[in-house]
């Protein structure tokens, strides 16, 4: 298995986030990728490669070009007005029936292009965001070259980012960028399976009206868990995309591997019925029992079986790293999924 990773992704390092009304050290931090990289090397998963450089047009195929220009130019505008002492963070948000007009001031733009307080930008953020997208695109090209599987170790993550909004630690939707790239490479039907604890609301919104990309997600019940406003079971797609979106929300605190496995098997059956050419996994590991911001009860050994079940679809498969926070077992759990998949291929 080829692994794609860029050290540039370490350049995104915010000072704090708001959690429970308090400024808190960020859960999404550079050491997350370090933990994963250490384990994939230690366990000889495969060659670690630098990503290729891609034009931004690959990103704007799924994201609004004005939003991407904002991400690129936000920090210089913020620094010019407020200095470099604090991260650029949103503080005012539009109402539900807001005018669709982008404000001229950087504070207004931060609110317009955000949907929560779990995002900010600092001096190195844009380079890290762009590198993360390049990591996903490079993984997609490895698959397109004929490899059966690859792992894009992306940071910051992406599955909460919509076409024109950042949120949930996510800025560019890496898995959506990779899926579109594979479509452009000639794959007729693409499936995305999101196993992160939190619903991939951005991925759903990008593909909700399309019938060429099937999106399945297993996650915590949004009545009680972030992102709250999407991920319900009755969201099945619209227009041409009707029937191409599957959400399986699960009960918090009591979901163990027995419950999760049944949901995973439902997703696998739906993906097989969709009859796709290639599979992308939004690989979030925050379903782990000791994850600091989640409440499922999966154990480290369960992730090995997860990898084996994913491989049972016998599809060319790109894994794209999403959530899972900086606890000691994050790297182990990630490697377990990948090894479970890889060993089942033998």
Short mmCIF file of C-alpha atoms in Angstrom, two decimals, residues 123-281:
data_model
loop_
_atom_site.label_atom_id
_atom_site.label_comp_id
_atom_site.label_asym_id
_atom_site.label_seq_id
_atom_site.Cartn_x
_atom_site.Cartn_y
_atom_site.Cartn_z
CA UNK A 123 -0.02 32.03 9.01
CA UNK A 124 0.60 28.49 7.75
CA UNK A 125 -3.00 27.32 7.34
CA UNK A 126 -3.44 27.86 3.61
CA UNK A 127 -0.27 25.95 2.73
CA UNK A 128 -1.41 23.07 4.98
CA UNK A 129 -4.94 23.08 3.51
CA UNK A 130 -3.62 23.07 -0.05
CA UNK A 131 -1.13 20.30 0.80
CA UNK A 132 -3.90 18.21 2.35
CA UNK A 133 -5.89 18.46 -0.90
CA UNK A 134 -2.76 17.52 -2.87
CA UNK A 135 -2.35 14.44 -0.65
CA UNK A 136 -5.92 13.36 -1.48
CA UNK A 137 -5.45 14.01 -5.20
CA UNK A 138 -2.17 12.10 -5.25
CA UNK A 139 -3.89 9.13 -3.60
CA UNK A 140 -6.61 9.26 -6.24
CA UNK A 141 -3.98 9.20 -8.97
CA UNK A 142 -2.33 6.16 -7.39
CA UNK A 143 -5.67 4.36 -7.64
CA UNK A 144 -6.18 5.60 -11.21
CA UNK A 145 -2.73 4.22 -12.12
CA UNK A 146 -3.97 0.70 -11.32
CA UNK A 147 -3.10 0.20 -7.64
CA UNK A 148 -5.77 -1.62 -5.65
CA UNK A 149 -5.48 0.63 -2.57
CA UNK A 150 -3.75 3.71 -1.17
CA UNK A 151 -3.87 5.85 1.98
CA UNK A 152 -3.99 9.66 1.85
CA UNK A 153 -2.88 10.90 5.27
CA UNK A 154 -4.65 14.26 5.07
CA UNK A 155 -4.52 17.00 7.67
CA UNK A 156 -6.48 19.17 8.24
CA UNK A 157 -9.43 16.84 7.62
CA UNK A 158 -12.19 17.65 5.17
CA UNK A 159 -15.55 15.89 5.42
CA UNK A 160 -17.39 18.74 7.18
CA UNK A 161 -16.40 21.34 4.55
CA UNK A 162 -19.22 22.15 2.12
CA UNK A 163 -18.89 23.80 -1.26
CA UNK A 164 -18.53 27.23 0.32
CA UNK A 165 -18.22 26.85 4.10
CA UNK A 166 -15.62 25.63 6.57
CA UNK A 167 -16.48 24.01 9.89
CA UNK A 168 -15.64 21.10 12.19
CA UNK A 169 -11.87 21.53 11.70
CA UNK A 170 -12.40 21.16 7.92
CA UNK A 171 -11.60 23.61 5.10
CA UNK A 172 -11.30 21.73 1.79
CA UNK A 173 -13.32 18.54 1.44
CA UNK A 174 -10.45 16.22 0.55
CA UNK A 175 -12.53 13.11 -0.13
CA UNK A 176 -14.91 15.07 -2.37
CA UNK A 177 -11.97 16.55 -4.31
CA UNK A 178 -10.53 13.03 -4.76
CA UNK A 179 -13.93 11.60 -5.80
CA UNK A 180 -14.39 14.28 -8.44
CA UNK A 181 -10.85 13.71 -9.69
CA UNK A 182 -11.60 10.02 -10.18
CA UNK A 183 -14.80 10.91 -12.04
CA UNK A 184 -12.72 13.15 -14.30
CA UNK A 185 -10.31 10.25 -14.82
CA UNK A 186 -13.13 8.18 -16.32
CA UNK A 187 -14.63 6.32 -13.36
CA UNK A 188 -18.36 6.38 -14.02
CA UNK A 189 -19.66 5.69 -10.51
CA UNK A 190 -17.89 6.48 -7.23
CA UNK A 191 -18.92 5.52 -3.69
CA UNK A 192 -17.85 7.26 -0.49
CA UNK A 193 -18.17 5.45 2.83
CA UNK A 194 -17.74 7.74 5.85
CA UNK A 195 -16.89 5.83 9.04
CA UNK A 196 -16.07 8.91 11.13
CA UNK A 197 -18.03 9.32 14.38
CA UNK A 198 -19.45 12.63 13.11
CA UNK A 199 -21.68 12.91 10.06
CA UNK A 200 -19.87 14.05 6.91
CA UNK A 201 -22.29 16.90 6.32
CA UNK A 202 -20.05 18.65 3.80
CA UNK A 203 -19.60 15.55 1.66
CA UNK A 204 -23.34 14.91 1.71
CA UNK A 205 -24.15 18.47 0.66
CA UNK A 206 -21.66 18.47 -2.24
CA UNK A 207 -23.06 15.31 -3.83
CA UNK A 208 -26.69 15.39 -2.62
CA UNK A 209 -28.17 16.07 -6.08
CA UNK A 210 -25.91 13.73 -8.03
CA UNK A 211 -26.44 10.12 -9.09
CA UNK A 212 -22.80 9.40 -10.00
CA UNK A 213 -21.49 9.55 -6.42
CA UNK A 214 -23.08 7.44 -3.66
CA UNK A 215 -22.46 8.68 -0.10
CA UNK A 216 -22.96 6.44 2.94
CA UNK A 217 -22.26 7.55 6.51
CA UNK A 218 -22.37 5.87 9.94
CA UNK A 219 -22.30 8.36 12.80
CA UNK A 220 -23.64 9.57 16.13
CA UNK A 221 -27.33 10.55 16.23
CA UNK A 222 -27.43 14.22 15.10
CA UNK A 223 -30.31 14.93 17.47
CA UNK A 224 -27.64 14.82 20.19
CA UNK A 225 -24.28 15.07 18.40
CA UNK A 226 -22.35 17.41 16.13
CA UNK A 227 -23.02 18.56 13.42
CA UNK A 228 -26.68 18.43 14.62
CA UNK A 229 -28.33 19.76 11.45
CA UNK A 230 -27.72 16.85 9.07
CA UNK A 231 -27.17 13.12 9.12
CA UNK A 232 -30.74 11.95 9.72
CA UNK A 233 -31.96 8.70 8.23
CA UNK A 234 -34.56 10.34 5.99
CA UNK A 235 -31.91 12.29 4.04
CA UNK A 236 -31.62 10.13 0.93
CA UNK A 237 -30.68 12.64 -1.79
CA UNK A 238 -32.63 15.03 -4.00
CA UNK A 239 -33.38 15.30 -7.71
CA UNK A 240 -31.06 13.08 -9.71
CA UNK A 241 -29.38 12.09 -6.44
CA UNK A 242 -32.50 10.63 -4.83
CA UNK A 243 -31.54 7.25 -3.37
CA UNK A 244 -27.79 7.97 -3.59
CA UNK A 245 -27.35 9.06 0.04
CA UNK A 246 -27.52 6.73 3.04
CA UNK A 247 -27.26 7.86 6.65
CA UNK A 248 -27.19 5.45 9.58
CA UNK A 249 -27.27 7.46 12.82
CA UNK A 250 -26.50 5.39 15.93
CA UNK A 251 -27.23 5.85 19.62
CA UNK A 252 -24.56 7.59 21.66
CA UNK A 253 -22.71 5.85 24.54
CA UNK A 254 -24.09 2.36 23.82
CA UNK A 255 -22.86 1.74 20.26
CA UNK A 256 -20.27 -1.03 20.40
CA UNK A 257 -18.80 -3.17 17.61
CA UNK A 258 -21.85 -5.47 17.44
CA UNK A 259 -24.13 -2.52 16.66
CA UNK A 260 -21.59 -0.77 14.46
CA UNK A 261 -20.82 -3.89 12.43
CA UNK A 262 -24.48 -4.32 11.52
CA UNK A 263 -24.59 -0.71 10.28
CA UNK A 264 -21.37 -1.24 8.31
CA UNK A 265 -22.82 -4.33 6.67
CA UNK A 266 -25.89 -2.31 5.63
CA UNK A 267 -23.61 0.26 4.00
CA UNK A 268 -21.63 -2.46 2.24
CA UNK A 269 -24.82 -3.98 0.84
CA UNK A 270 -25.98 -0.56 -0.42
CA UNK A 271 -22.62 0.18 -2.04
CA UNK A 272 -22.66 -3.20 -3.78
CA UNK A 273 -26.14 -2.46 -5.09
CA UNK A 274 -24.92 0.92 -6.40
CA UNK A 275 -22.39 -1.06 -8.47
CA UNK A 276 -19.60 1.53 -8.39
CA UNK A 277 -16.18 1.49 -10.06
CA UNK A 278 -14.16 2.75 -7.09
CA UNK A 279 -14.56 3.30 -3.34
CA UNK A 280 -13.30 6.10 -1.11
CA UNK A 281 -13.28 5.78 2.69
#
